[in-house]
Amino acid sequence: MLRPFTLHRPETAEEACALLAGLGEEAAAYAGGTELLLMMKLGLLRPRHLVDVKRIRGFGDIGLEPLSGRRLTIGAAVTHRAVEQSALVRARCPLVSSVARHVANVRVRNVGTVGGNLAFADPHSDLATLFLTLDASVELLSPRGRRELPLDDFVRGPWETSRASDELLGSVTLTPWASDTAAAYVKFGVHERPTLAVAAALRLDGTTGAGRNGRDRIVEARVAVGCVSLKPVRMAAAEARLTDLSIGDLDDAARAAADAAAAGVDPADDLYGSADYKREMVAVFVGRALRIAAARARGAESAARFPHTVVA
Amino acid sequence: MSARPLRVVGHPVPRVDAIEKVTGRARYVTDLTLPGMAHAKVLRSPYAHARVRRVDVTRARARPGVFAALAGADLTWCDPYYGPAYRDRPVLAIGVARYEGEPVAAVAAVDEATAEEALELIDVDYEPLAPVMTLEEALAEDAPLVHAGQPPAGHFADLSTLRPRPGTNICHQFQFARGDAAAALGGADVVVEDAYRFPPVQHVALEPHAAVAAWDETGALTLWASTQNPYSVRVELAKMFDVPLARIRVVVPHLGGGFGSKTYAKLEPLAATLARAAARPVRLAASVPEAFQTVRRCASRVAVRAGFRRDGTLVAVACDADYDVGAYADIGPRVVQKGTYTATGPYRVPHVRLEARAVYTNTTPGGAFRGFGVPQLAWALESLFDVAADRLDRDPVDLRRQNFLAHGEEFAPGDTPIDGKLEESLSRAAEAIGWTRAPAADRGRGVAAMLKASVAPSVSEAIVRLHADGSVTVLASAVEMGQGTRTVLTQIAAEVLSVPLARVTVVQPDTAVTPYDQTTSSSRSTAMTGRAVQVAAEDVRDQLLAIAAQNLGVAARELALADGAVVAPARRLTYPEALALKFGMSGGELIGRGVIAPGRTAAPLGGSTPFWEMAVGAAEVSVDEETGAVRVERYVSVADVGRAINPLLLEGQDEGGVVQGLGHTLLEEMLYADGHLLNGTLLVYRVPRADDTPSELECHFVENADGSGPFGAKGAGEGSLIPVSPAVANALARLTGVRLRDLPLTPERVWRALRARSPRA
Ligand SMILES: Cc1cc2nc3c(=O)[nH]c(=O)nc-3n(C[C@H](O)[C@H](O)[C@H](O)COP(=O)(O)OP(=O)(O)OC[C@H]3O[C@@H](n4cnc5c(N)ncnc54)[C@H](O)[C@@H]3O)c2cc1C
């Protein structure tokens, strides 16, 4: 059950960081509380002070990064629901907006935040997986100032990040794909959190004009697999097998890429399944994600429905 | 009079408590607060098996705000043991903790936070012991013993049949035989055999267990409890505290689901003990993880052999069933013998040998769960039936039909003859699923049937009061736990007394007020409690007729009840008028009494079942061959209910039964490793969700008014769950050629089986 605690509600990042620095181990940042309160109820975490990040100016904003005018910045305290409803996200990163609809359940989405998801670093995170294919970087704020880290460096392993205890996650910035990109996000599992997740994005060459719609060649492939290894990973070997291919040849290549991805993960036996099963499922779902993306490149939506599977 | 068309019975009237429930106004145990009430928290064993060398609660007791802190050794002022089959379960561990999560110490304090903080001040000195976590480990030679001595028998009616094997972990053995199974199997043309496993699963009632206990200044105890059988709880407490039954009052508000998890005492003994020690009311409410540490379904391993003649006639069944009943017997021995008794299902089998063992392990105690031992055996027999159909080159529907027990046929000497028409259920299920038409190429179909006895002997009593204004109070102790019993009892009284539903009030169970009812389980409430209410209402009716006959000068047989009045050919006497005539004033009431108590019989289990529960399920499934994920696309359930008192509620019951059955069929299993339960929370213990329900789910009812309950009704509510797993596995086998023997059929398990499949011709 929940033990009594003091709630602090700072309005600036400076105040919040000062509180975290001053209270040390006794304090925790608090956003939607969907993870934090669960941990506290189970007695796994016992902070006496919660520093609410939801009132901090800018933490609830979604906007274009001023510098580039192209990258999309999502404040740490933005809820999954707000991501789902944002017209800007839908315009710049449509897949992020579709995935937001399928994170957790409606109660969690309503209060759970993007920052809370990334900062908690549960190995079964949809966002951390998908964001890897969007060259995401996170902004960290502390009394010492501001720093920016690639997401891959921020997430170190299960429930482990490179955030210092007095640092706040301020926002995450995504690099939208070029417009000629076909993508798919597929996750599979029976529990609340996914057993495995695959994000696949294929950037097509709009200039060659050889195939249908004049977009035939895959100039860049991005494949990320989450929930299976200790942290979400980009599958370089799989990506390499897809690059420079004609989309028409994808079916054969998808199998090779899927096998490469399966060889590249490091699963363990746990409640979500045995290691060999999960490895095999990586191959199955990388293949499926690629085929769905390829179908989308042709302007078609695959009608296939798979049990215990979400396709975004 | 009996030919009169029914006004409310048989009609889909909405639940009488629907509005209070959907508006959140319905009150549950945890909504209750009493002046001065303390809150309890429980310290639980972190080990599956450990000697508890010392429990020091002095620091907890000294903490401000703490009213009581107790360990097992403190309970010298009461009998600290309870249990319906054996009194083997201490309120708090005494000397040894036998499963992870067993209560070892408890605190009552001014609020929950103080109570929980006080738990941290309790020092326990454990010496971990080797646990036995599985049937194999528990049955191994020289296995560590979960219980050293032989515990005393509990209060359940047929405790004389309990047969423990001293020096082993076997707490009960059950045997049943007819004819010569060994010889018949030897002479059979086709013999099939296999072994099937059923997982430990939890009920996951939306409301975990809860109790509020209060002793008054006279030494009487009142308990508000989320229990399915207040009268059993009362017996346990009377024994523990040596208090007469009349001084213990168990009150049951709405229940947020039970499914068997709230039969027999669970948290009530601890709540009452703490309330006594704290000298004030105590509230003890479990969390969902604590419910996983309170009770579960008995897991099983069942080996079956069945012998057939070439023409498909079933001649013999031999069955060896081991049930894992966990650390304390609870009602496990009874689950084992009741389940095993009907191991041959709804079939005519001349030669039978059934043997079952209830086995202690160091896991959460196993108890009653919807189906009461039958799902485990139906999983085995109904799967094997399809294997036999294959070997005999017969259609599984035809083979079942050929061997069904007929209406009126004896099941076992002395027991109730079969009171339903299985062939009708099967034909309707086959028709609804489209059995004779080929399914789509990526679909497979399967069927399964079930037969279950209700608890016998058992007793239900009811009182019906007709008040001066013509309104009616029903006193009965069937617990409303979402199944709709309050509505059904209302309908029965309203029907007999010819008043609108709104004129009838069913009082919540309260052992100081509502009369004895054995238990709200075993699908018995409509048939038994409902029948008692019917008889009590008829008693009131007869009194009304007598008053009217005397005052109108008409023979009682020429009178009838209609619209709140006694009607003679030419005259009418309203109930208020009749009562005023009888009492000479506008006061007084008529009291009717109904007692349904068939008593002991020569039937093998000591009583003849009041009805047989019979159902057939038919499933159509698909499978994602690459992942092994099975989807039940269509499902048809047909239950032989005699008469549907309320078709709407019944449909809800059976739909719920099917979906709950999909849980242990496809998803649910309590997983243990190194002595620890790995998935005792809803984040990782997956129950069926709305999106797991079949896109087409139909529940049908066979109604021949051939039951012993009111208006020809039989019990229902468990039947629909039982055929689900074999129907689904049979469908999967027909689709893929793969036969699975272990539940649940998780994607990974199915995927492995598909991969191991020899290439099909
Ligand atoms: C039932 C359930 C199902 C779920 N299913 C999924 C799923 O399918 N896919 C998926 O991706 N996720 C899933 N999740 C995770 C969900 O996305 C997260 O719970 C949610 O986004 C966390 O956000 P929050 O605001 O509630 O975090 P909180 O609980 O408030 O915080 C989480 C952690 O992050 C820290 N923190 C929060 N904000 C900051 C900040 N700005 N700076 C530094 N530290 C911070 C907190 O101190 C805490 O340690 C599920 C969670 C639950 C409970």
Short mmCIF file of C-alpha atoms and ligand atoms in Angstrom, two decimals, chain A residues 28-38 53 59 76 80 102-105 108 111-113 115-117 119-120 124-127 163 167-169 187 192-194, chain B residues 683, ligand 1:
data_model
loop_
_atom_site.label_atom_id
_atom_site.label_comp_id
_atom_site.label_asym_id
_atom_site.label_seq_id
_atom_site.Cartn_x
_atom_site.Cartn_y
_atom_site.Cartn_z
CA ALA A 28 11.74 10.72 -6.94
CA ALA A 29 10.43 12.49 -9.99
CA TYR A 30 6.74 11.87 -10.40
CA ALA A 31 4.84 12.20 -13.67
CA GLY A 32 1.76 10.04 -14.28
CA GLY A 33 2.72 7.72 -11.48
CA THR A 34 1.65 4.58 -13.35
CA GLU A 35 4.99 2.91 -12.70
CA LEU A 36 6.16 4.85 -9.68
CA LEU A 37 3.04 4.37 -7.56
CA LEU A 38 2.94 0.69 -8.45
CA VAL A 53 7.13 17.23 -13.12
CA PHE A 59 7.28 19.68 -20.04
CA ALA A 76 8.62 14.59 -20.80
CA HIS A 80 0.40 8.88 -24.39
CA HIS A 102 -1.71 0.90 -28.38
CA VAL A 103 0.56 1.55 -25.42
CA ALA A 104 -0.68 -0.23 -22.28
CA ASN A 105 -4.40 0.32 -21.64
CA VAL A 108 -2.43 4.09 -18.25
CA VAL A 111 -1.98 9.68 -17.28
CA GLY A 112 1.21 7.83 -18.24
CA THR A 113 3.81 10.00 -19.90
CA GLY A 115 9.13 10.82 -20.15
CA GLY A 116 7.99 8.37 -17.48
CA ASN A 117 8.12 5.54 -19.98
CA ALA A 119 13.00 7.24 -17.68
CA PHE A 120 11.65 4.04 -16.15
CA HIS A 124 9.22 -3.90 -22.59
CA SER A 125 8.83 -0.36 -23.89
CA ASP A 126 7.11 0.44 -27.15
CA LEU A 127 8.42 3.97 -27.21
CA ARG A 163 20.35 9.75 -15.92
CA GLU A 167 18.79 14.99 -13.45
CA LEU A 168 15.41 15.40 -15.04
CA LEU A 169 14.38 14.08 -18.37
CA LYS A 187 3.99 -6.09 -31.26
CA GLU A 192 0.05 -6.29 -20.23
CA ARG A 193 3.42 -5.45 -21.74
CA PRO A 194 4.57 -6.80 -25.10
CA LEU B 683 0.49 -7.57 -14.77
C1 LIG C 1 -0.54 -1.98 -16.79
C2 LIG C 1 0.55 -1.34 -17.57
C3 LIG C 1 0.74 -1.71 -18.89
C4 LIG C 1 1.76 -1.12 -19.63
N1 LIG C 1 1.90 -1.49 -20.94
C5 LIG C 1 2.83 -0.87 -21.68
C6 LIG C 1 3.01 -1.17 -23.05
O1 LIG C 1 2.26 -1.97 -23.63
N2 LIG C 1 4.00 -0.54 -23.73
C7 LIG C 1 4.81 0.38 -23.15
O2 LIG C 1 5.66 0.93 -23.79
N3 LIG C 1 4.65 0.70 -21.85
C8 LIG C 1 3.70 0.11 -21.12
N4 LIG C 1 3.55 0.46 -19.82
C9 LIG C 1 4.40 1.51 -19.30
C10 LIG C 1 3.73 2.89 -19.45
O3 LIG C 1 3.99 3.41 -20.69
C11 LIG C 1 4.33 3.70 -18.39
O4 LIG C 1 3.73 3.24 -17.20
C12 LIG C 1 4.08 5.18 -18.43
O5 LIG C 1 4.33 5.77 -19.64
C13 LIG C 1 5.01 5.78 -17.40
O6 LIG C 1 4.73 7.14 -17.29
P1 LIG C 1 4.35 7.83 -15.93
O7 LIG C 1 4.21 9.25 -16.26
O8 LIG C 1 3.18 7.19 -15.32
O9 LIG C 1 5.65 7.54 -15.08
P2 LIG C 1 5.84 7.57 -13.52
O10 LIG C 1 5.29 6.37 -12.93
O11 LIG C 1 5.40 8.88 -12.96
O12 LIG C 1 7.41 7.51 -13.46
C14 LIG C 1 8.12 6.39 -13.89
C15 LIG C 1 9.60 6.51 -13.50
O13 LIG C 1 10.20 7.53 -14.24
C16 LIG C 1 10.68 8.57 -13.38
N5 LIG C 1 10.35 9.82 -14.06
C17 LIG C 1 9.15 10.20 -14.50
N6 LIG C 1 9.24 11.36 -15.15
C18 LIG C 1 10.53 11.74 -15.10
C19 LIG C 1 11.27 12.86 -15.60
N7 LIG C 1 10.68 13.83 -16.30
N8 LIG C 1 12.57 12.90 -15.36
C20 LIG C 1 13.19 11.95 -14.67
N9 LIG C 1 12.56 10.86 -14.20
C21 LIG C 1 11.25 10.76 -14.41
C22 LIG C 1 9.99 8.36 -12.06
O14 LIG C 1 10.76 8.81 -10.99
C23 LIG C 1 9.83 6.86 -12.05
O15 LIG C 1 10.99 6.24 -11.63
C24 LIG C 1 2.58 -0.14 -19.05
C25 LIG C 1 2.40 0.21 -17.72
C26 LIG C 1 1.40 -0.37 -16.98
C27 LIG C 1 1.23 0.04 -15.55
#
